XYZ file of C-alpha atoms in Angstrom:
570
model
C -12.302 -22.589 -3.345
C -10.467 -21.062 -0.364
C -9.963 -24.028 1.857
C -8.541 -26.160 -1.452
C -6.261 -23.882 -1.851
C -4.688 -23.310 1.108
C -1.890 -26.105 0.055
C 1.725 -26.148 1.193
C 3.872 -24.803 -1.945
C 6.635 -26.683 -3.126
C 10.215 -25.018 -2.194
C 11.688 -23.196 -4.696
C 14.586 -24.252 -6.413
C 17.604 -22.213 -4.785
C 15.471 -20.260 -2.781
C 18.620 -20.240 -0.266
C 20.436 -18.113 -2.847
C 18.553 -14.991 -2.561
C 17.957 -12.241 -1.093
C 15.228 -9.841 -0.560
C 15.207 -6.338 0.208
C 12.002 -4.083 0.719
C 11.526 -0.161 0.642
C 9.602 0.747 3.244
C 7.909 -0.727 6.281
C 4.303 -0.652 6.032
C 2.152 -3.822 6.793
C 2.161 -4.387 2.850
C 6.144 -4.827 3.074
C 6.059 -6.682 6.619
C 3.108 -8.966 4.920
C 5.517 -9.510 2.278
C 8.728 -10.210 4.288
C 6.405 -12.842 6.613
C 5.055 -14.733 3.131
C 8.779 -14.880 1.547
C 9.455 -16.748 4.864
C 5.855 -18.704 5.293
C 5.365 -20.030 1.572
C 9.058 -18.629 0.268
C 10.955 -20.896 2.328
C 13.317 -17.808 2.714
C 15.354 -17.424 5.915
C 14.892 -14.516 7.849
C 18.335 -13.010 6.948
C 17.911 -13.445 3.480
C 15.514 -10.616 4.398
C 16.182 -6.928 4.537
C 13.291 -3.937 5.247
C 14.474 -0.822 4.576
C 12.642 2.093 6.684
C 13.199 6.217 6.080
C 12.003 6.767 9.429
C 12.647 5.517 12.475
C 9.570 2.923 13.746
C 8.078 0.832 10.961
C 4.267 -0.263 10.239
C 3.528 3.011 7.915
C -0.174 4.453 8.265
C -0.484 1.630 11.026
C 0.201 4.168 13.740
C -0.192 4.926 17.401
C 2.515 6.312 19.756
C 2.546 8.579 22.723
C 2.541 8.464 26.765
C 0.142 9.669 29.577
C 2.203 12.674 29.663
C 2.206 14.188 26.633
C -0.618 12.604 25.018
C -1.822 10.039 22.536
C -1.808 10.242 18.653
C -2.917 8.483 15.693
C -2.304 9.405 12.182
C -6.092 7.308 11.167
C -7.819 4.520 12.033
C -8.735 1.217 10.433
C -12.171 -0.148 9.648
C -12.193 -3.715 9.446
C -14.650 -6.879 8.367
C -14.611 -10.312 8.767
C -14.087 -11.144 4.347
C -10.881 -9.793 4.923
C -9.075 -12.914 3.219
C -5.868 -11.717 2.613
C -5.596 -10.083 6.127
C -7.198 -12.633 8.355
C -4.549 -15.215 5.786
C -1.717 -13.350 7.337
C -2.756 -13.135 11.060
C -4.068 -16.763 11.853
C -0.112 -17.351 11.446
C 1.257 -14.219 13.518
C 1.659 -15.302 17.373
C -0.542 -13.308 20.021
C 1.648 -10.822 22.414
C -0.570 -11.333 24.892
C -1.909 -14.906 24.899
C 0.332 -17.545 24.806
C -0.330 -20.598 22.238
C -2.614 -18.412 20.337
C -2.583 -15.975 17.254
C -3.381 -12.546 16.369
C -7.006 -13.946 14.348
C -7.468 -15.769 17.653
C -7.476 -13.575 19.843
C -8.998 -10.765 17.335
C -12.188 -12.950 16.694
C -12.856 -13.732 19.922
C -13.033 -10.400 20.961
C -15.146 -9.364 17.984
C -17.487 -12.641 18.840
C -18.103 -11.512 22.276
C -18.622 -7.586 21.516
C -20.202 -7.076 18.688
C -19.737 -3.281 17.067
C -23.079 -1.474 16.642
C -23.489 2.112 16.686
C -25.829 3.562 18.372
C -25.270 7.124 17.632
C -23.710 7.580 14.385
C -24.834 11.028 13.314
C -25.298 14.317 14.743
C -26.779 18.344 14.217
C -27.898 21.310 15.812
C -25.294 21.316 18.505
C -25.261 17.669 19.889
C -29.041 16.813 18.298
C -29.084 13.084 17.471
C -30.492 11.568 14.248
C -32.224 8.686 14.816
C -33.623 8.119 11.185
C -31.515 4.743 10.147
C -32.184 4.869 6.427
C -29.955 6.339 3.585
C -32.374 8.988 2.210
C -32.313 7.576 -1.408
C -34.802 8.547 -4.129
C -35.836 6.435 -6.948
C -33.312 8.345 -9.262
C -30.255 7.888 -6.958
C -31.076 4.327 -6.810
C -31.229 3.983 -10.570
C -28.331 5.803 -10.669
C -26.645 3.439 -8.445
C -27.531 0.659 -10.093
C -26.311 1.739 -13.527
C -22.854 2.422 -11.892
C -22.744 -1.176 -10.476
C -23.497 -2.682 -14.134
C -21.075 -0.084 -16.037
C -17.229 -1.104 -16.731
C -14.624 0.346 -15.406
C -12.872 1.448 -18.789
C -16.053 3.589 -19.928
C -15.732 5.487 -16.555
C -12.190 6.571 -17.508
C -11.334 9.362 -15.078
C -14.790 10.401 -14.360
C -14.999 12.092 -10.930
C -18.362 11.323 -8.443
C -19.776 14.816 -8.778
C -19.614 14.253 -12.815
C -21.312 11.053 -12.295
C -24.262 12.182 -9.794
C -26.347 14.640 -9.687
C -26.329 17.112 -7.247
C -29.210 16.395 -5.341
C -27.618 12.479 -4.578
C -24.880 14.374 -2.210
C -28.108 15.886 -0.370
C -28.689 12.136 0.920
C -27.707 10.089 4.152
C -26.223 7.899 2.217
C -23.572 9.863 0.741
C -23.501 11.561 4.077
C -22.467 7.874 5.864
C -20.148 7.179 2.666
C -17.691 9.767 2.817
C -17.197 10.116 6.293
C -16.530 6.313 6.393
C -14.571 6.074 3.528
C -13.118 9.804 3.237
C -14.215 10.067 -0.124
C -14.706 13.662 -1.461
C -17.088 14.556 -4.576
C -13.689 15.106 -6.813
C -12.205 11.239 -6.519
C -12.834 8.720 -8.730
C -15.778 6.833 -9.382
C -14.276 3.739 -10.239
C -13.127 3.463 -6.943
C -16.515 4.110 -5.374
C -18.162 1.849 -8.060
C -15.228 -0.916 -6.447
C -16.766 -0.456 -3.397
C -19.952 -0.774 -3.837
C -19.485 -4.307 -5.316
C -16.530 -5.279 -2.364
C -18.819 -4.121 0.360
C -22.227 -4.638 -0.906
C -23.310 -6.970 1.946
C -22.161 -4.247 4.481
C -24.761 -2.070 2.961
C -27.610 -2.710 5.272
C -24.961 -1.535 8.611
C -23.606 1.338 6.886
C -26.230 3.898 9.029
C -25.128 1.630 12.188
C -21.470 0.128 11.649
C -22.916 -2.815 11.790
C -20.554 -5.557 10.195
C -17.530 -4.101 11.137
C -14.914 -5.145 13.357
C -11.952 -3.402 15.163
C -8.783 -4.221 17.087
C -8.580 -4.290 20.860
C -5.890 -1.377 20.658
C -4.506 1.151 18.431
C -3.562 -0.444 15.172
C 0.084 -0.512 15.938
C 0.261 -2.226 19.201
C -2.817 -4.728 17.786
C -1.436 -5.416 14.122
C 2.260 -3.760 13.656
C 3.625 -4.837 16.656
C 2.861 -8.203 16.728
C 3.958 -8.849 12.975
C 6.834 -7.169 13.602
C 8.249 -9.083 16.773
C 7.838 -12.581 14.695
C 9.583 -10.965 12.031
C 12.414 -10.094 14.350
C 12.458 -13.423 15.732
C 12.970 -14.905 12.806
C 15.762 -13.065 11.703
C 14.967 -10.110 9.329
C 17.077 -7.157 9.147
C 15.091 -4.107 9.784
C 17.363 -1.019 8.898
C 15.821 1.946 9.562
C 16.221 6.480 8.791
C 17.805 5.089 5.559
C 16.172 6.611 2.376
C 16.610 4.623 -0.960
C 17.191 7.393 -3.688
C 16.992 5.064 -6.518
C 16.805 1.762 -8.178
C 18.569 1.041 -11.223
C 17.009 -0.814 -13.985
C 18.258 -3.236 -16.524
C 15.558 -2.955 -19.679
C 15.820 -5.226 -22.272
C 12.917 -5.616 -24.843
C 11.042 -8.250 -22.992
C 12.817 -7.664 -19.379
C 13.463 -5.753 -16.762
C 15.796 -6.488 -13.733
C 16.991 -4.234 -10.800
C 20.189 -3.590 -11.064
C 21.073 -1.882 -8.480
C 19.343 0.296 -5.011
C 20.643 3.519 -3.658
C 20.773 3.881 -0.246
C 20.901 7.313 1.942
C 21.974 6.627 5.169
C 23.548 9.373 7.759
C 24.262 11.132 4.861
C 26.281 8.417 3.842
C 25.549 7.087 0.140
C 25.816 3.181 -0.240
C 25.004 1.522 -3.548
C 23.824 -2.339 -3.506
C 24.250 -4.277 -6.811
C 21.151 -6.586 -7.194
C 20.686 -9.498 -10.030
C 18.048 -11.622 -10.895
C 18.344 -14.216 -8.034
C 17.627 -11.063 -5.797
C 14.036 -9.631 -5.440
C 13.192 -6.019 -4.547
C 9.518 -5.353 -3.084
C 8.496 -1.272 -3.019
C 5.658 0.749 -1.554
C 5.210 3.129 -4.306
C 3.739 5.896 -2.792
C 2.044 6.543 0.589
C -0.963 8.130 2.163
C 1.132 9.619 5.211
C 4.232 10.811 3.735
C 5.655 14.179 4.906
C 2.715 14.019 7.456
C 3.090 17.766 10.056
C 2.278 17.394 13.244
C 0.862 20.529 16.024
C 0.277 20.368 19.483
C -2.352 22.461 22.339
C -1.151 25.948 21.057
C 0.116 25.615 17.046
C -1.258 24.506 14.351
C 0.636 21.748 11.842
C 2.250 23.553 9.206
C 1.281 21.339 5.637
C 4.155 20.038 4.301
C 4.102 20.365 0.094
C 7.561 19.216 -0.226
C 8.146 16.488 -2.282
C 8.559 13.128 -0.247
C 11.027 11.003 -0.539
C 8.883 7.749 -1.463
C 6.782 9.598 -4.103
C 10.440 10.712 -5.140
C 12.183 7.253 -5.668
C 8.696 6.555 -7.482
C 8.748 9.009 -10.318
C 12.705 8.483 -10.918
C 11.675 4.718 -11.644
C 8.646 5.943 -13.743
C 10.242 7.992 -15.622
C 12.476 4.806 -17.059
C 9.721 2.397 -17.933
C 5.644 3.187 -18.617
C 4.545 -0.092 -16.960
C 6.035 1.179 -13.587
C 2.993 3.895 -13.337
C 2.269 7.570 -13.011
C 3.184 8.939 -9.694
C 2.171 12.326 -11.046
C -1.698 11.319 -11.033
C -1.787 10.756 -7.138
C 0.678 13.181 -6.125
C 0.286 16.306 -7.962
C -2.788 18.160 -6.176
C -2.222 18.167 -2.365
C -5.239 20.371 -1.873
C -7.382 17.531 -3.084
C -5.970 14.951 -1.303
C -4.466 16.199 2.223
C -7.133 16.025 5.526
C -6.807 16.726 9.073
C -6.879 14.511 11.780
C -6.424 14.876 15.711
C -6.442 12.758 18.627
C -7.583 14.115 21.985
C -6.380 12.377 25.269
C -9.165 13.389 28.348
C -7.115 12.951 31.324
C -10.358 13.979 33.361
C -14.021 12.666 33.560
C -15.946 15.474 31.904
C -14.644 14.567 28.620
C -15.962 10.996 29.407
C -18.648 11.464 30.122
C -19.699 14.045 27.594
C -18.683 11.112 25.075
C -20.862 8.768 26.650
C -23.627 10.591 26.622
C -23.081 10.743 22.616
C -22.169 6.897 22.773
C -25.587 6.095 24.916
C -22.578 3.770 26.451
C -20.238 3.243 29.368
C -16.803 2.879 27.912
C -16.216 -0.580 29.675
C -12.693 -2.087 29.541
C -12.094 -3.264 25.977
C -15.794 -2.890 25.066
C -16.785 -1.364 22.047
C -17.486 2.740 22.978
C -18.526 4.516 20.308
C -18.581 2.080 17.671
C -17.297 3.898 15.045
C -17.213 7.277 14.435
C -19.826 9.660 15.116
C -20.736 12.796 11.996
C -21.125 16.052 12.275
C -23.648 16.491 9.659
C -23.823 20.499 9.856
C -20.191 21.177 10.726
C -18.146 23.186 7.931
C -15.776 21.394 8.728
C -17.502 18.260 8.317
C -16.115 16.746 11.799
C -16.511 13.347 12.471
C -15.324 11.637 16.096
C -14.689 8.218 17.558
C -13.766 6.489 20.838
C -12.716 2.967 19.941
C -12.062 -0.057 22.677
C -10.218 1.984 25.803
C -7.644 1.685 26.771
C -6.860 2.493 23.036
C -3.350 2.400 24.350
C -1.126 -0.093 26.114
C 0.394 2.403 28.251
C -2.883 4.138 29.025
C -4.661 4.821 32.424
C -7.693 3.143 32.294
C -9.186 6.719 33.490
C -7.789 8.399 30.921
C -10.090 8.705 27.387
C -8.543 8.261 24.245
C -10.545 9.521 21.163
C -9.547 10.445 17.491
C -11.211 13.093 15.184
C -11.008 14.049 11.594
C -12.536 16.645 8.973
C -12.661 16.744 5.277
C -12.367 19.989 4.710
C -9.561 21.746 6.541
C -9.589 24.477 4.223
C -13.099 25.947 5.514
C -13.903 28.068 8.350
C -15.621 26.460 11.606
C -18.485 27.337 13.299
C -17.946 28.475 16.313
C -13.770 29.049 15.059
C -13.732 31.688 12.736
C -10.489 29.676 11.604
C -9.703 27.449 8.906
C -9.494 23.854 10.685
C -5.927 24.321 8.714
C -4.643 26.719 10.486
C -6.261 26.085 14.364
C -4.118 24.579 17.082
C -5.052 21.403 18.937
C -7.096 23.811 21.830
C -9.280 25.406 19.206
C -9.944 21.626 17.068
C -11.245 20.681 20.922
C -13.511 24.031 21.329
C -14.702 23.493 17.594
C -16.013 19.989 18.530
C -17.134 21.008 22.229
C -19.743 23.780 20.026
C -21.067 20.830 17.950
C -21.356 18.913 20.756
C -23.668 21.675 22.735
C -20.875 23.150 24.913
C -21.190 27.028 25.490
C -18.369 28.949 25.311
C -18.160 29.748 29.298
C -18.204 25.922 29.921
C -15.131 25.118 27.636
C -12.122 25.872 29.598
C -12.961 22.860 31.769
C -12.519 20.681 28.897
C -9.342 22.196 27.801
C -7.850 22.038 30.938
C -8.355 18.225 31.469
C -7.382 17.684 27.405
C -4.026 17.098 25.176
C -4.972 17.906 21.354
C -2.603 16.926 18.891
C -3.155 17.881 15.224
C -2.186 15.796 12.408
C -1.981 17.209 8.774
C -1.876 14.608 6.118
C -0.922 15.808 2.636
C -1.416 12.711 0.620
C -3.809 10.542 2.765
C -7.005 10.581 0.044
C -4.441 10.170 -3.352
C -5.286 6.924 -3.697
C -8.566 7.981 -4.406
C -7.762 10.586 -7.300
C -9.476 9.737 -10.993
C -7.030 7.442 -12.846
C -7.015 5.142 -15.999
C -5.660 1.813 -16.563
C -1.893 1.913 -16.063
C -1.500 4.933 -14.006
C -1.221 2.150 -11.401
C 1.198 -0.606 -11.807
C 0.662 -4.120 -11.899
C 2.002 -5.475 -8.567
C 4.451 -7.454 -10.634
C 4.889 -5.401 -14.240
C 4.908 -7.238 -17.414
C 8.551 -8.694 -18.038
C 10.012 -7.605 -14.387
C 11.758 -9.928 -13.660
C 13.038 -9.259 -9.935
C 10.656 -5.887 -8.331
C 7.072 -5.834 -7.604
C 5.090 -3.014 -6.983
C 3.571 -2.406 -2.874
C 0.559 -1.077 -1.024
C -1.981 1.337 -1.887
C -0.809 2.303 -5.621
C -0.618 -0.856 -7.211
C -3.467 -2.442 -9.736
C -5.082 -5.223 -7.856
C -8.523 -5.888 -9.817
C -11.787 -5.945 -8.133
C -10.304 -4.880 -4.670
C -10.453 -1.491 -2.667
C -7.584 0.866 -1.916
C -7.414 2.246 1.164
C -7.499 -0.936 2.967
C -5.281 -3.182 5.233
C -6.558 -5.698 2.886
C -5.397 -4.354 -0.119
C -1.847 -4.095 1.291
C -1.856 -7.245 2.290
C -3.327 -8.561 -0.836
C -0.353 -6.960 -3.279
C 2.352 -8.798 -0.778
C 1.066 -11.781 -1.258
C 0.520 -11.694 -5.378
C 4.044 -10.318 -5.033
C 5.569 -13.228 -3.202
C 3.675 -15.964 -5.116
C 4.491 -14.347 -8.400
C 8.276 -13.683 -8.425
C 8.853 -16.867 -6.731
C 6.450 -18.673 -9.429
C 4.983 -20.532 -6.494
C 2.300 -22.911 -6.816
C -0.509 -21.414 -4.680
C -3.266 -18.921 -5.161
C -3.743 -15.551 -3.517
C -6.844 -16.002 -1.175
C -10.097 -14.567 -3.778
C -11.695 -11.438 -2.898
C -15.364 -11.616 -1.133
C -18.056 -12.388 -3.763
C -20.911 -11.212 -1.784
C -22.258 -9.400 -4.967
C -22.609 -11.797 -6.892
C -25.159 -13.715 -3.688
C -28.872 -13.200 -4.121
C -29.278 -12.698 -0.242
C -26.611 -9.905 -0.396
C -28.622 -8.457 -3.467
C -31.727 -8.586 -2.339
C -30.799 -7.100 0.812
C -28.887 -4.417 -0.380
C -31.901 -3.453 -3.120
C -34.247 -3.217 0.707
C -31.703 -0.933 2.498
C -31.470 1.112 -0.869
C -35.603 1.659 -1.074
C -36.215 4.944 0.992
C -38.429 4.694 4.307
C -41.812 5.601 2.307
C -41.631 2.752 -0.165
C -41.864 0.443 3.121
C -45.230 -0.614 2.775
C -44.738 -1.570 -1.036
C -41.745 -3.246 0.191
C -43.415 -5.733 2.922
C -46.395 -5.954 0.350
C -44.315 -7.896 -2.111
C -41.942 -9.548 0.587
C -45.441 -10.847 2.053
C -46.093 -12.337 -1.118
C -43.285 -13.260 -2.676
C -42.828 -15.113 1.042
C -46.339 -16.982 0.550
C -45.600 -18.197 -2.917
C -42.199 -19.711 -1.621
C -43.899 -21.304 1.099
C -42.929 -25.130 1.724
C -40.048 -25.093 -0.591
C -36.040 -24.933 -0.213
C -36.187 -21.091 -1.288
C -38.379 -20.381 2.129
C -35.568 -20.561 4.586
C -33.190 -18.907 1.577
C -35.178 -15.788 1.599
């Protein structure tokens, strides 16, 4: 139904009378601010994005120089049933090629360098597994397979470790699943049960990335950037290091209606009266709040502090129960902070050593690693990529960008009788150097060509903590009549947090909702509900000595569809 409903809405009646103001500046709220203007009929200076800090684009990260170094906060993993997101960026002009767009450009890239890993898990110091299959029994299948069929509402807050059984986290399939989605055993299974049905037809790439797709840079010059210049252009008002400290909130039995927004700004306070003509769009909560950075010799010091986004959520919580529980995401930083670092080789050992790991020369925007490479032994439980280099528009081509991250801070490494916590950006290198065969004597040549920097991330898995119904609000509550919920922390059914999709996805309901326009919000990927996807998915599931069995009844299933339109189907 996509293509009929990609209509031109009708303008809405005194659309020129409003304004709009959003609180904070990730791609969800620069999504948003682009649809007002695309399907809104807004003006860009009806428009207003206010930012705490001082660059917008949120988790969408990547700053730094030759001198210093590069950095990244994370990295995106992409696919091409991205609806929402691929929506947004076949209308967002290229920076680099003229007359074309961001999907253009992104596709074409994608079309002619296909990711495939060809390396995407190692042991035993730099020992490469080769098996391709996810290790699965006949129980973890089942088990599997009852998870797809159960609802959501009889999981209730049930954790993946209560759901499993322990010998299910002993397989290569859980092994590829949480280092490529950063789940840990203590989130919610609802959310892992979500992505099993969203991703299903990505099952049979998972031990080879296969299916994925990635930008050309770092996510900030390929996505933020770009979004943000046409915003620019057309007029928004980006005001940025101003904190909003509160909204105000009319409640009336069936309505509620912003009053008001509290501004901080240079420690000046400023209060804006809102009414019902205006609209007010917040990112409740956020994975990289009060992130701590380290560099070569320290370590980043965690931050438990209380932001001030997950601040300005829980003041509006605490005035209305359909605006969420902050308190569920927020409250347990041990379970939901992990470390990331991003090491910039300035010399060609450290290229080469990741080549040898890639089985690839990293060619000029050609896919290197594709995706990131696990340590499967590592205490740490280390995992390491090299995306498209330069990675960085300001980059020597000579010059190796790659980003690292661990699960576990909190344990001790194996060669760095540290936590990963407490180890500066020189000791994250020597800890990864050890898994990758390096001997201790060897090392210092490494260092000395390196820049480590360290990025703790208190809140970056809290989207994935157990939840119920309504700990999440709806993107637009039930009688709001001017705010919409943002990002990560908002209900969207059937789609996955922890996505540029899912941002993307809540600005859109947002828009189309307050401004009651007549247009749907591009539908999520059905691929579960396609017998190819299933019956592919059930083949990648089957362990490696069920094979024979497998081509058996694939052999005859084949000869009894022979000569009819199911042949070419299967």
């Amino acid at each position: 139904m996509n293509n009929y409903q990609r209509v031109h809405s009708h303008k809405p009646a005194g659309i020129e009378n409003k304004r709009a103001f959003l609180i904070g500046s990730g791609i969800a709220s620069l999504a948003a601010a682009e649809y007002l203007m695309r399907d809104g009929y807004m003006q860009g200076h009806q428009i207003t994005i206010f930012e705490e800090s001082s660059v917008a684009g949120g988790a969408l990260d990547g700053a730094g120089n030759p001198q210093t170094g590069f950095v990244a906060r994370g990295g995106r993993e992409m696919e091409e049933h991205y609806e929402c997101l691929w929506d947004l960026y076949a209308g967002v002009p290229s920076l680099e090629e003229e007359g074309r767009t961001v999907l253009d450009e992104f596709k074409e890239l994608n079309d002619i360098d296909p990711n495939f890993s060809k390396v995407r898990v190692i042991y035993n110091r730099g020992e490469k597994q080769r098996s391709t299959g996810l290790g699965l029994e006949e129980k973890h299948i089942k088990e599997l397979t009852k998870l797809l069929l159960k609802k959501e509402e009889d999981l209730g807050t049930m954790s993946v470790e209560e759901y499993f059984e322990a010998s299910y986290f002993e397989t290569d399939m859980w092994l590829y699943w949480r280092s490529m989605f950063a789940f840990e055993p203590w989130h919610s299974v609802v959310e892992m049960k979500r992505y099993m049905h969203r991703f299903m037809h990505l099952l049979p790439g998972m031990s080879t990335m296969r299916g994925l797709v990635f930008t050309k840079y770092n996510q900030y010059d390929s996505l933020t950037l770009p979004l943000k210049k046409l915003l620019e252009d057309k007029g928004v008002n980006f005001v940025f290091n101003t904190k909003v400290s509160d909204l105000e909130v009319d409640i009336q039995e069936e309505k509620k209606t912003i009053t008001a927004i509290h501004l901080l700004q240079n420690s000046k306070e400023e209060v804006i009266e809102t009414c019902e003509n205006d609209l007010v769009f917040f990112t409740n909560g956020s994975m990289v709040e009060n992130s701590s950075f380290g560099d070569m010799k320290r370590a980043p010091v965690l931050n438990r502090k209380e932001g001030a986004c997950w601040a300005l959520w829980k003041k509006l919580a605490q005035k209305d129960a359909s605006f969420g529980k902050p308190e569920v995401f927020c409250s347990d930083i041990d379970k939901t902070k992990w470390e990331s670092f991003t090491i910039t080789a300035r010399g060609p050992k450290m290229r080469k050593l990741l080549e040898s790991f890639a089985e690839r020369k990293f060619l000029p925007h050609k896919t290197a690693t594709g995706g990131i490479i696990t340590i499967k032994d590592s205490n740490w439980l280390m995992s390491v990529t090299v995306n498209r280099q330069p990675q960085y528009k300001n980059q020597p081509f000579e010059y190796t960008v790659a980003w690292a991250y661990a699960l576990y801070p909190d344990n001790k490494g194996d060669f760095i009788d540290k936590k990963m916590s407490g180890c500066s950006g020189e000791e994250l290198l020597k800890e990864l150097l050890y898994h990758f065969g390096i001997d201790d004597k060897d090392m210092q040549e490494y260092v000395e060509e390196c820049i480590v920097i360290p990025v703790m991330m208190p809140y970056i898995t809290s989207q994935f903590m157990p939840r119920l119904q309504g700990d999440r609000p709806e993107v637009v509550p039930k009688g709001s009549v001017n705010l919409a919920f943002l990002g990560q922390f908002c209900e969207i059914k059937d789609d996955c947090v922890f996505t540029v999709e899912y941002s993307v996805r809540s600005a859109i309901t947002a828009v189309y909702t307050l401004l009651k326009l007549n247009k749907n919000v591009p539908e999520i990927y059905p691929g579960q509900y396609d017998i190819r996807v299933l019956a592919s998915a059930v083949k990648t599931m089957k362990s490696e000595h069920e094979g024979l069995i497998m081509r058996l009844i694939e052999s005859v299933v084949k000869k009894k569809l022979k000569n009819t339109i199911f042949e070419k189907l299967l």
